[in-house]
Amino acid sequence: MFLRRDLWRRGLRSSPELRRLLLRGFASSPPAPPSIPPFDHQPLPYTGMPGEEILAKRKSFLGPSLFHYYQKPLNIVEGKMQYLYDENGKRYLDCFAGIVTVSCGHCHPDIVNAVVEQTKLLQHTTTIYLHHAIVEFAEALASKMPGNLKVVYFVNSGTEANELAMLMARLYTGNLSMIALRNAYHGGSAGTIGLTALHTWKYPIPQGEIHHVMNPDPYRGVFGSDAGRYAKEVQDHISFGSSGNVAGFIAETFQGVGGSVELAPGYLKEVYNIVRKAGGVCIADEVQSGFGRTGSHYWGFQTQDVIPDIVTMAKGIGNGLPLGAVVTTPEIANVMSQKIQFNTFGGNPVCSAGGLAVLKVLDKENRQAHCADVGSHLIQRLKSLQQKHEIIGDVRGRGLMLGVDLVTDRKEKTPAKVETAVLFEKLKDLGVLVGKGGLHGNVFRIKPPMCFNKADADFLVDALDYAMSGM
């Protein structure tokens, strides 16, 4: 998601260069565009409001800050596993999973059944009463965590999870100073916007005692993959900017909105040691990278060989349900018992039943290993495509959490902003929906539902090849 810097909102819709690229066509056209893989599902006929009317009503009744992808926005009316269908019945391969939210697949029958059956019995009750669903879900989630991360708090979103984690850090340590990375994204509330350094994306609301350090980006970072030099800035900041004390450090272990950036190897281990010596706690934002998506590990932070003090999660935890969680240690959780900590909808029966079903599906269908296998195949194919097309500057990530960084000059790493917008439209026309991110909106974010298979991976790469051949 390119948020408020989306290319169309910046006026490139009327750019002569963009129009020229869209209309130019192929210099040497491939014989035919790739065909979408066969899939055994027939969407229901759509008889609802047409897309043009929906768009008009959005403009009239919804906030003007809402944006949409594509010159002509899609009216998506049905989904099944890794595919989406528009109002005309056209099928699209979903390579973005509703912003990395649909983990098991659209309308997975096990999850739909769990939600429906619980809704029939009891749609809502709060934690002031007992209910089995919340404790079953909490126990299952805690069993997936390493170390002493055993206490679970349920909330409604990743934004709420990160707000709660920041509150925990400040209460537990008695300090106020929070450290976050540039190029990060942690949510849309006032507090989490403060953690998000990219004010070109979000409103620059001042937040006291929140500071940002250099992004350890191996491709675009000033120190490349040298984790030690990035970590030294954190130490310098604590020593000279925070009087030696800090409440906490928060980082996505794989940056999502920032362009699918995997942090420099060893960075978190060095920074966690620095932060803990200064009295702070370490928070891992797993909103996009958790639940086996990276293939190699169940949690993104495990790729850096660390155990955080607090872990936040959302999106894939509910396969589309409004659900988030914070998991921490008993010691940190104890400070929250000094006052009332309550969330009206956190852990409600329907979301708890759905979340537990997600964990069961991921285990039953062995999705972590599947992500490793399919992701390895996809990365290999994308790197081969990189050798063919100069516009591909970098292919990064692991499992099914990948980024393709597009450039106009590989040596200078100049972001291919306009070209990315053109390819984005062409892929949609071919039946492929990808995400878009990075500071300049020049990174394709490839993070499909985890049922995505090798045939889908091949179709995606073939579609990219076909579209890029006309640039």
CSV table of C-alpha atoms in Angstrom, one decimal:
chain,number,residue,atom,x,y,z
A,1,MET,CA,0.0,0.0,0.0
A,2,PHE,CA,1.5,3.3,-1.1
A,3,LEU,CA,-0.8,5.3,1.2
A,4,ARG,CA,-1.0,9.1,0.6
A,5,ARG,CA,1.9,9.2,-1.8
A,6,ASP,CA,0.0,6.9,-4.2
A,7,LEU,CA,1.2,7.9,-7.7
A,8,TRP,CA,-2.3,8.6,-9.0
A,9,ARG,CA,-3.0,11.0,-6.2
A,10,ARG,CA,0.2,12.9,-7.0
A,11,GLY,CA,-1.0,13.8,-10.5
A,12,LEU,CA,0.7,11.1,-12.6
A,13,ARG,CA,-2.6,10.1,-13.9
A,14,SER,CA,-2.4,13.0,-16.4
A,15,SER,CA,1.4,12.8,-16.9
A,16,PRO,CA,2.3,12.8,-20.6
A,17,GLU,CA,5.1,10.3,-19.8
A,18,LEU,CA,2.6,7.9,-18.2
A,19,ARG,CA,0.1,8.2,-21.1
A,20,ARG,CA,2.9,7.6,-23.5
A,21,LEU,CA,4.0,4.4,-21.7
A,22,LEU,CA,0.5,3.1,-21.3
A,23,LEU,CA,-0.3,3.6,-25.0
A,24,ARG,CA,3.1,2.6,-26.5
A,25,GLY,CA,2.5,-1.1,-26.5
A,26,PHE,CA,5.1,-3.8,-27.1
A,27,ALA,CA,8.2,-3.1,-29.1
A,28,SER,CA,8.5,-6.8,-29.9
A,29,SER,CA,5.3,-8.4,-28.7
A,30,PRO,CA,5.4,-11.9,-27.1
A,31,PRO,CA,3.1,-14.3,-29.1
A,32,ALA,CA,0.3,-14.2,-26.4
A,33,PRO,CA,-0.2,-13.1,-22.8
A,34,PRO,CA,0.1,-15.9,-20.2
A,35,SER,CA,-3.0,-17.7,-19.2
A,36,ILE,CA,-4.2,-17.7,-15.7
A,37,PRO,CA,-4.0,-21.3,-14.1
A,38,PRO,CA,-7.2,-23.4,-14.1
A,39,PHE,CA,-9.2,-23.2,-10.9
A,40,ASP,CA,-12.3,-25.1,-9.9
A,41,HIS,CA,-14.7,-22.4,-8.7
A,42,GLN,CA,-17.6,-20.8,-10.3
A,43,PRO,CA,-18.5,-17.3,-8.9
A,44,LEU,CA,-22.1,-16.5,-8.3
A,45,PRO,CA,-23.7,-14.0,-10.7
A,46,TYR,CA,-23.4,-10.5,-9.3
A,47,THR,CA,-26.6,-8.4,-9.1
A,48,GLY,CA,-25.4,-5.7,-6.7
A,49,MET,CA,-24.4,-2.1,-7.1
A,50,PRO,CA,-22.1,-1.5,-10.1
A,51,GLY,CA,-18.6,-0.2,-9.5
A,52,GLU,CA,-19.3,3.3,-11.0
A,53,GLU,CA,-22.1,3.8,-8.5
A,54,ILE,CA,-20.1,2.5,-5.6
A,55,LEU,CA,-17.3,4.9,-6.4
A,56,ALA,CA,-19.7,7.9,-6.6
A,57,LYS,CA,-21.2,7.0,-3.2
A,58,ARG,CA,-17.7,6.6,-1.7
A,59,LYS,CA,-16.9,10.1,-2.8
A,60,SER,CA,-20.2,11.4,-1.4
A,61,PHE,CA,-20.4,9.6,1.9
A,62,LEU,CA,-16.9,8.4,2.9
A,63,GLY,CA,-13.8,10.3,3.9
A,64,PRO,CA,-12.0,12.0,1.1
A,65,SER,CA,-8.7,10.6,2.3
A,66,LEU,CA,-9.7,7.2,1.0
A,67,PHE,CA,-7.8,6.2,-2.1
A,68,HIS,CA,-8.1,3.3,-4.6
A,69,TYR,CA,-5.7,1.3,-6.8
A,70,TYR,CA,-5.9,1.5,-10.6
A,71,GLN,CA,-7.2,4.2,-12.9
A,72,LYS,CA,-10.5,2.4,-13.0
A,73,PRO,CA,-10.9,0.9,-9.5
A,74,LEU,CA,-11.9,-2.8,-9.3
A,75,ASN,CA,-15.2,-3.8,-7.8
A,76,ILE,CA,-14.3,-7.1,-6.1
A,77,VAL,CA,-17.3,-9.1,-5.1
A,78,GLU,CA,-16.2,-12.6,-4.4
A,79,GLY,CA,-13.1,-14.5,-3.2
A,80,LYS,CA,-12.0,-18.1,-3.1
A,81,MET,CA,-8.6,-19.2,-1.7
A,82,GLN,CA,-5.9,-17.3,-3.7
A,83,TYR,CA,-8.3,-15.8,-6.2
A,84,LEU,CA,-10.6,-12.8,-6.4
A,85,TYR,CA,-13.5,-12.1,-8.8
A,86,ASP,CA,-14.9,-8.7,-10.0
A,87,GLU,CA,-18.5,-7.8,-10.8
A,88,ASN,CA,-18.1,-9.2,-14.3
A,89,GLY,CA,-16.9,-12.6,-13.1
A,90,LYS,CA,-13.2,-12.0,-14.1
A,91,ARG,CA,-10.8,-13.9,-12.0
A,92,TYR,CA,-7.6,-12.3,-10.6
A,93,LEU,CA,-4.7,-13.9,-8.8
A,94,ASP,CA,-4.4,-12.2,-5.5
A,95,CYS,CA,-0.7,-11.6,-4.8
A,96,PHE,CA,-1.3,-9.1,-2.0
A,97,ALA,CA,-3.8,-11.0,0.3
A,98,GLY,CA,-5.8,-7.9,1.2
A,99,ILE,CA,-2.6,-6.2,2.4
A,100,VAL,CA,-1.2,-9.4,3.8
A,101,THR,CA,-4.3,-10.1,5.8
A,102,VAL,CA,-5.7,-13.3,4.2
A,103,SER,CA,-3.3,-15.9,5.4
A,104,CYS,CA,-5.1,-19.2,4.7
A,105,GLY,CA,-7.1,-18.2,1.6
A,106,HIS,CA,-10.2,-16.2,0.9
A,107,CYS,CA,-13.3,-17.9,2.4
A,108,HIS,CA,-11.4,-20.9,3.6
A,109,PRO,CA,-14.1,-23.4,4.5
A,110,ASP,CA,-12.7,-24.3,7.9
A,111,ILE,CA,-12.5,-20.7,9.0
A,112,VAL,CA,-15.9,-19.8,7.5
A,113,ASN,CA,-17.5,-22.7,9.3
A,114,ALA,CA,-15.9,-21.8,12.7
A,115,VAL,CA,-17.1,-18.2,12.4
A,116,VAL,CA,-20.6,-19.1,11.3
A,117,GLU,CA,-21.1,-21.8,14.0
A,118,GLN,CA,-19.9,-19.5,16.8
A,119,THR,CA,-22.1,-16.7,15.5
A,120,LYS,CA,-25.1,-19.0,15.7
A,121,LEU,CA,-24.4,-19.6,19.4
A,122,LEU,CA,-23.1,-16.3,20.7
A,123,GLN,CA,-22.0,-13.3,18.6
A,124,HIS,CA,-20.6,-11.2,21.4
A,125,THR,CA,-19.7,-11.2,25.1
A,126,THR,CA,-16.8,-9.4,26.8
A,127,THR,CA,-14.2,-10.7,29.1
A,128,ILE,CA,-16.2,-9.7,32.2
A,129,TYR,CA,-17.8,-13.1,31.6
A,130,LEU,CA,-16.1,-16.5,31.0
A,131,HIS,CA,-16.0,-18.0,27.6
A,132,HIS,CA,-14.0,-21.0,26.3
A,133,ALA,CA,-13.1,-19.5,22.9
A,134,ILE,CA,-10.8,-16.8,24.2
A,135,VAL,CA,-8.8,-19.1,26.5
A,136,GLU,CA,-8.5,-21.8,23.8
A,137,PHE,CA,-7.2,-19.3,21.3
A,138,ALA,CA,-4.8,-17.7,23.8
A,139,GLU,CA,-3.4,-21.1,24.8
A,140,ALA,CA,-2.9,-22.1,21.2
A,141,LEU,CA,-1.2,-18.8,20.3
A,142,ALA,CA,1.1,-18.9,23.3
A,143,SER,CA,2.2,-22.4,22.3
A,144,LYS,CA,3.6,-20.9,19.1
A,145,MET,CA,5.8,-18.4,21.0
A,146,PRO,CA,9.4,-19.0,22.1
A,147,GLY,CA,11.0,-18.3,25.5
A,148,ASN,CA,8.8,-16.8,28.2
A,149,LEU,CA,6.4,-15.1,25.8
A,150,LYS,CA,3.3,-16.6,27.4
A,151,VAL,CA,0.8,-13.8,28.2
A,152,VAL,CA,-1.7,-12.8,25.5
A,153,TYR,CA,-3.8,-9.6,25.1
A,154,PHE,CA,-6.4,-9.5,22.3
A,155,VAL,CA,-7.2,-6.3,20.5
A,156,ASN,CA,-8.9,-5.4,17.2
A,157,SER,CA,-6.0,-4.3,14.9
A,158,GLY,CA,-2.3,-4.0,14.5
A,159,THR,CA,-2.6,-0.3,15.3
A,160,GLU,CA,-4.1,-1.2,18.7
A,161,ALA,CA,-1.5,-3.9,19.3
A,162,ASN,CA,1.3,-1.4,18.8
A,163,GLU,CA,-0.3,1.2,21.0
A,164,LEU,CA,-0.7,-1.3,23.8
A,165,ALA,CA,2.9,-2.5,23.3
A,166,MET,CA,4.2,1.0,23.6
A,167,LEU,CA,2.1,1.6,26.7
A,168,MET,CA,3.5,-1.6,28.2
A,169,ALA,CA,7.1,-0.6,27.5
A,170,ARG,CA,6.7,2.8,29.1
A,171,LEU,CA,4.9,1.5,32.2
A,172,TYR,CA,7.3,-1.4,32.8
A,173,THR,CA,10.5,0.6,32.4
A,174,GLY,CA,9.4,3.9,33.8
A,175,ASN,CA,11.0,5.6,30.8
A,176,LEU,CA,9.3,7.5,28.0
A,177,SER,CA,11.7,7.5,25.1
A,178,MET,CA,10.8,5.1,22.2
A,179,ILE,CA,13.1,4.3,19.3
A,180,ALA,CA,11.7,3.2,15.9
A,181,LEU,CA,13.2,2.9,12.4
A,182,ARG,CA,12.9,5.2,9.5
A,183,ASN,CA,10.9,3.7,6.7
A,184,ALA,CA,8.8,1.9,9.2
A,185,TYR,CA,5.0,1.6,9.5
A,186,HIS,CA,3.2,0.7,12.7
A,187,GLY,CA,-0.4,2.0,12.4
A,188,GLY,CA,-2.7,4.9,11.9
A,189,SER,CA,-3.5,6.2,15.4
A,190,ALA,CA,-1.9,9.3,16.8
A,191,GLY,CA,0.6,7.3,18.8
A,192,THR,CA,1.6,4.8,16.1
A,193,ILE,CA,1.8,7.6,13.5
A,194,GLY,CA,4.5,9.0,15.8
A,195,LEU,CA,6.4,5.7,15.5
A,196,THR,CA,6.1,5.9,11.7
A,197,ALA,CA,8.9,8.2,10.4
A,198,LEU,CA,7.5,8.6,6.9
A,199,HIS,CA,5.5,11.7,7.3
A,200,THR,CA,5.2,11.9,3.6
A,201,TRP,CA,2.7,9.0,4.1
A,202,LYS,CA,1.1,10.1,7.4
A,203,TYR,CA,0.2,13.3,9.1
A,204,PRO,CA,3.2,14.7,11.0
A,205,ILE,CA,1.5,14.8,14.4
A,206,PRO,CA,4.2,15.6,17.1
A,207,GLN,CA,4.7,12.8,19.6
A,208,GLY,CA,7.0,13.5,22.5
A,209,GLU,CA,9.9,11.2,23.2
A,210,ILE,CA,9.7,9.2,19.9
A,211,HIS,CA,12.9,9.1,17.9
A,212,HIS,CA,13.9,7.5,14.7
A,213,VAL,CA,17.2,5.8,13.6
A,214,MET,CA,18.6,4.8,10.3
A,215,ASN,CA,16.9,2.0,8.4
A,216,PRO,CA,19.2,-1.1,8.1
A,217,ASP,CA,18.2,-1.7,4.5
A,218,PRO,CA,20.8,-3.9,2.7
A,219,TYR,CA,19.8,-2.5,-0.7
A,220,ARG,CA,19.2,1.2,-0.2
A,221,GLY,CA,20.7,1.8,3.3
A,222,VAL,CA,23.8,4.0,3.6
A,223,PHE,CA,25.8,1.2,5.2
A,224,GLY,CA,24.5,-1.7,3.0
A,225,SER,CA,24.3,-4.9,5.1
A,226,ASP,CA,26.7,-3.7,7.8
A,227,ALA,CA,24.5,-4.3,10.8
A,228,GLY,CA,27.1,-3.0,13.3
A,229,ARG,CA,27.2,0.5,11.8
A,230,TYR,CA,23.5,0.8,11.9
A,231,ALA,CA,23.4,-0.5,15.5
A,232,LYS,CA,26.1,2.0,16.6
A,233,GLU,CA,23.7,4.8,15.7
A,234,VAL,CA,21.1,3.3,18.2
A,235,GLN,CA,23.8,3.3,20.9
A,236,ASP,CA,24.8,6.8,20.1
A,237,HIS,CA,21.2,8.0,20.2
A,238,ILE,CA,20.6,6.4,23.6
A,239,SER,CA,23.9,7.7,25.0
A,240,PHE,CA,23.5,11.3,23.8
A,241,GLY,CA,19.9,11.8,22.9
A,242,SER,CA,18.0,9.9,25.6
A,243,SER,CA,20.3,10.4,28.6
A,244,GLY,CA,21.2,6.8,28.7
A,245,ASN,CA,17.6,5.6,29.3
A,246,VAL,CA,15.0,4.2,26.9
A,247,ALA,CA,11.5,2.7,27.2
A,248,GLY,CA,11.6,0.5,24.2
A,249,PHE,CA,12.7,-0.2,20.6
A,250,ILE,CA,10.2,-1.3,18.0
A,251,ALA,CA,10.8,-2.7,14.5
A,252,GLU,CA,9.1,-4.7,11.9
A,253,THR,CA,11.3,-7.7,11.3
A,254,PHE,CA,10.4,-7.4,7.6
A,255,GLN,CA,9.2,-3.9,6.6
A,256,GLY,CA,5.9,-4.2,4.8
A,257,VAL,CA,4.7,-0.8,3.6
A,258,GLY,CA,8.3,0.4,3.4
A,259,GLY,CA,8.9,-2.0,0.5
A,260,SER,CA,9.3,-5.5,1.7
A,261,VAL,CA,12.7,-4.8,3.3
A,262,GLU,CA,14.5,-7.5,5.3
A,263,LEU,CA,16.7,-5.9,7.9
A,264,ALA,CA,20.5,-6.3,7.7
A,265,PRO,CA,21.5,-9.7,9.1
A,266,GLY,CA,22.4,-9.6,12.8
A,267,TYR,CA,20.9,-6.1,13.3
A,268,LEU,CA,18.2,-7.0,15.8
A,269,LYS,CA,20.6,-9.1,18.0
A,270,GLU,CA,23.0,-6.1,18.3
A,271,VAL,CA,20.3,-3.6,18.9
A,272,TYR,CA,18.3,-5.7,21.4
A,273,ASN,CA,21.5,-6.0,23.5
A,274,ILE,CA,22.0,-2.2,23.4
A,275,VAL,CA,18.4,-1.4,24.3
A,276,ARG,CA,18.2,-3.9,27.2
A,277,LYS,CA,21.4,-2.6,28.7
A,278,ALA,CA,19.8,0.9,28.6
A,279,GLY,CA,16.8,-0.5,30.6
A,280,GLY,CA,14.5,-0.7,27.6
A,281,VAL,CA,12.4,-3.5,26.2
A,282,CYS,CA,12.4,-4.8,22.6
A,283,ILE,CA,9.2,-5.0,20.5
A,284,ALA,CA,8.8,-7.1,17.4
A,285,ASP,CA,6.0,-6.0,15.0
A,286,GLU,CA,4.9,-9.2,13.3
A,287,VAL,CA,1.7,-7.8,11.8
A,288,GLN,CA,2.8,-8.8,8.3
A,289,SER,CA,5.6,-11.3,8.8
A,290,GLY,CA,4.2,-13.8,11.3
A,291,PHE,CA,2.5,-17.2,11.2
A,292,GLY,CA,5.0,-18.9,8.9
A,293,ARG,CA,4.8,-16.5,6.0
A,294,THR,CA,8.6,-16.3,5.7
A,295,GLY,CA,8.8,-20.1,5.3
A,296,SER,CA,12.1,-20.5,7.1
A,297,HIS,CA,10.5,-19.6,10.5
A,298,TYR,CA,7.1,-19.2,12.1
A,299,TRP,CA,8.0,-15.6,13.3
A,300,GLY,CA,10.0,-13.0,11.4
A,301,PHE,CA,12.2,-12.2,14.4
A,302,GLN,CA,13.4,-15.7,14.5
A,303,THR,CA,15.3,-15.0,11.2
A,304,GLN,CA,17.4,-12.6,13.3
A,305,ASP,CA,18.0,-15.2,16.1
A,306,VAL,CA,16.4,-13.0,18.8
A,307,ILE,CA,13.5,-13.3,21.3
A,308,PRO,CA,11.7,-10.0,21.9
A,309,ASP,CA,10.1,-8.9,25.1
A,310,ILE,CA,6.8,-8.0,23.4
A,311,VAL,CA,5.4,-9.2,20.1
A,312,THR,CA,2.6,-7.6,18.2
A,313,MET,CA,0.5,-9.2,15.5
A,314,ALA,CA,-2.6,-8.7,13.4
A,315,LYS,CA,-3.8,-9.1,9.8
A,316,GLY,CA,-3.0,-12.8,9.1
A,317,ILE,CA,-3.9,-13.8,12.6
A,318,GLY,CA,-7.6,-13.6,11.6
A,319,ASN,CA,-7.6,-14.3,7.9
A,320,GLY,CA,-9.7,-11.1,7.4
A,321,LEU,CA,-11.3,-10.8,10.8
A,322,PRO,CA,-10.7,-7.6,12.8
A,323,LEU,CA,-8.2,-9.1,15.2
A,324,GLY,CA,-4.9,-8.4,16.7
A,325,ALA,CA,-2.8,-9.5,19.7
A,326,VAL,CA,0.1,-8.6,21.9
A,327,VAL,CA,2.1,-11.4,23.5
A,328,THR,CA,4.6,-10.6,26.3
A,329,THR,CA,6.2,-12.1,29.4
A,330,PRO,CA,4.5,-12.5,32.8
A,331,GLU,CA,6.9,-9.9,34.3
A,332,ILE,CA,5.9,-7.2,31.8
A,333,ALA,CA,2.2,-8.2,31.9
A,334,ASN,CA,2.2,-7.8,35.7
A,335,VAL,CA,2.6,-4.0,35.5
A,336,MET,CA,-0.7,-3.9,33.5
A,337,SER,CA,-2.5,-5.5,36.5
A,338,GLN,CA,-2.0,-2.4,38.6
A,339,LYS,CA,-4.8,-0.7,36.7
A,340,ILE,CA,-7.8,-1.9,34.7
A,341,GLN,CA,-6.8,-2.9,31.2
A,342,PHE,CA,-9.9,-3.7,29.1
A,343,ASN,CA,-10.9,-4.1,25.5
A,344,THR,CA,-14.6,-4.4,24.7
A,345,PHE,CA,-14.2,-6.5,21.6
A,346,GLY,CA,-10.8,-8.0,22.2
A,347,GLY,CA,-11.1,-11.8,22.3
A,348,ASN,CA,-14.8,-11.8,21.5
A,349,PRO,CA,-16.1,-15.3,20.7
A,350,VAL,CA,-16.5,-15.0,17.0
A,351,CYS,CA,-13.0,-13.5,16.4
A,352,SER,CA,-11.5,-16.0,18.9
A,353,ALA,CA,-13.1,-19.0,17.1
A,354,GLY,CA,-11.9,-17.6,13.8
A,355,GLY,CA,-8.4,-17.0,15.0
A,356,LEU,CA,-8.1,-20.5,16.5
A,357,ALA,CA,-9.3,-21.9,13.2
A,358,VAL,CA,-6.6,-20.0,11.4
A,359,LEU,CA,-3.9,-21.6,13.6
A,360,LYS,CA,-5.3,-25.0,13.0
A,361,VAL,CA,-5.5,-24.6,9.2
A,362,LEU,CA,-1.9,-23.3,9.1
A,363,ASP,CA,-0.8,-26.5,11.0
A,364,LYS,CA,-3.0,-28.9,9.2
A,365,GLU,CA,-2.0,-27.7,5.7
A,366,ASN,CA,1.6,-27.3,6.7
A,367,ARG,CA,1.7,-23.7,5.4
A,368,GLN,CA,5.1,-22.7,6.7
A,369,ALA,CA,6.8,-25.5,4.7
A,370,HIS,CA,4.6,-24.7,1.8
A,371,CYS,CA,5.7,-21.0,1.9
A,372,ALA,CA,9.3,-22.1,2.0
A,373,ASP,CA,8.9,-24.4,-1.0
A,374,VAL,CA,6.8,-22.1,-3.2
A,375,GLY,CA,8.7,-19.0,-2.1
A,376,SER,CA,12.1,-20.6,-3.1
A,377,HIS,CA,10.7,-21.4,-6.5
A,378,LEU,CA,9.3,-17.9,-6.9
A,379,ILE,CA,12.4,-16.1,-5.8
A,380,GLN,CA,14.5,-18.2,-8.2
A,381,ARG,CA,12.2,-17.3,-11.1
A,382,LEU,CA,12.1,-13.6,-10.2
A,383,LYS,CA,15.9,-13.5,-10.0
A,384,SER,CA,16.1,-15.1,-13.5
A,385,LEU,CA,13.7,-12.4,-14.7
A,386,GLN,CA,16.0,-9.8,-13.1
A,387,GLN,CA,18.7,-11.0,-15.5
A,388,LYS,CA,16.4,-10.3,-18.4
A,389,HIS,CA,14.9,-6.9,-17.5
A,390,GLU,CA,17.1,-4.0,-16.4
A,391,ILE,CA,14.2,-2.4,-14.7
A,392,ILE,CA,14.4,-4.9,-11.8
A,393,GLY,CA,16.9,-3.5,-9.4
A,394,ASP,CA,16.4,-5.9,-6.5
A,395,VAL,CA,14.5,-9.1,-5.6
A,396,ARG,CA,14.3,-9.6,-1.9
A,397,GLY,CA,12.6,-11.4,0.9
A,398,ARG,CA,11.9,-15.0,1.8
A,399,GLY,CA,9.0,-17.4,1.7
A,400,LEU,CA,5.9,-15.6,0.5
A,401,MET,CA,7.0,-12.1,1.7
A,402,LEU,CA,8.8,-10.7,-1.2
A,403,GLY,CA,9.6,-7.4,-2.9
A,404,VAL,CA,10.6,-6.4,-6.4
A,405,ASP,CA,12.3,-3.0,-6.5
A,406,LEU,CA,12.0,-1.3,-9.9
A,407,VAL,CA,14.6,1.2,-11.0
A,408,THR,CA,15.5,3.2,-14.1
A,409,ASP,CA,19.2,3.0,-13.4
A,410,ARG,CA,20.6,0.0,-11.5
A,411,LYS,CA,23.9,1.7,-10.5
A,412,GLU,CA,22.2,4.8,-9.1
A,413,LYS,CA,19.1,2.7,-7.9
A,414,THR,CA,16.9,5.5,-9.3
A,415,PRO,CA,13.2,4.6,-8.4
A,416,ALA,CA,11.2,3.8,-11.5
A,417,LYS,CA,8.1,5.6,-10.2
A,418,VAL,CA,6.2,6.1,-13.5
A,419,GLU,CA,7.2,2.7,-14.9
A,420,THR,CA,5.9,1.0,-11.8
A,421,ALA,CA,2.6,2.7,-12.2
A,422,VAL,CA,2.3,1.5,-15.8
A,423,LEU,CA,3.3,-2.1,-15.0
A,424,PHE,CA,0.8,-2.1,-12.1
A,425,GLU,CA,-2.0,-1.4,-14.6
A,426,LYS,CA,-0.8,-3.9,-17.1
A,427,LEU,CA,-0.6,-6.7,-14.4
A,428,LYS,CA,-4.2,-6.0,-13.4
A,429,ASP,CA,-5.3,-6.3,-17.0
A,430,LEU,CA,-3.5,-9.6,-17.2
A,431,GLY,CA,-5.3,-10.8,-14.1
A,432,VAL,CA,-2.6,-10.3,-11.4
A,433,LEU,CA,-3.1,-8.1,-8.4
A,434,VAL,CA,0.1,-7.1,-6.5
A,435,GLY,CA,0.8,-4.5,-3.8
A,436,LYS,CA,2.9,-1.4,-4.1
A,437,GLY,CA,5.2,0.1,-1.5
A,438,GLY,CA,8.4,1.8,-0.6
A,439,LEU,CA,9.1,5.5,-0.1
A,440,HIS,CA,8.7,6.2,-3.9
A,441,GLY,CA,6.0,3.6,-4.6
A,442,ASN,CA,8.4,1.6,-6.9
A,443,VAL,CA,8.4,-1.7,-5.1
A,444,PHE,CA,6.0,-4.5,-6.0
A,445,ARG,CA,4.9,-6.2,-2.7
A,446,ILE,CA,4.3,-9.9,-3.4
A,447,LYS,CA,2.6,-11.4,-0.3
A,448,PRO,CA,-0.2,-13.7,-1.5
A,449,PRO,CA,-2.5,-16.0,0.6
A,450,MET,CA,-0.4,-18.9,1.8
A,451,CYS,CA,-2.3,-21.4,-0.4
A,452,PHE,CA,-0.5,-19.7,-3.4
A,453,ASN,CA,1.2,-22.5,-5.4
A,454,LYS,CA,4.0,-23.0,-7.9
A,455,ALA,CA,1.6,-22.7,-10.9
A,456,ASP,CA,0.4,-19.3,-9.5
A,457,ALA,CA,4.1,-18.3,-9.0
A,458,ASP,CA,4.8,-19.1,-12.7
A,459,PHE,CA,1.8,-17.2,-13.9
A,460,LEU,CA,2.8,-14.2,-11.9
A,461,VAL,CA,6.4,-14.2,-13.2
A,462,ASP,CA,5.2,-14.8,-16.8
A,463,ALA,CA,2.8,-11.9,-16.5
A,464,LEU,CA,5.6,-9.7,-15.2
A,465,ASP,CA,7.8,-10.8,-18.1
A,466,TYR,CA,5.1,-10.1,-20.6
A,467,ALA,CA,4.3,-6.7,-19.2
A,468,MET,CA,7.9,-5.7,-18.9
A,469,SER,CA,8.7,-6.7,-22.4
A,470,GLY,CA,6.6,-3.8,-23.6
A,471,MET,CA,8.5,-1.2,-21.6
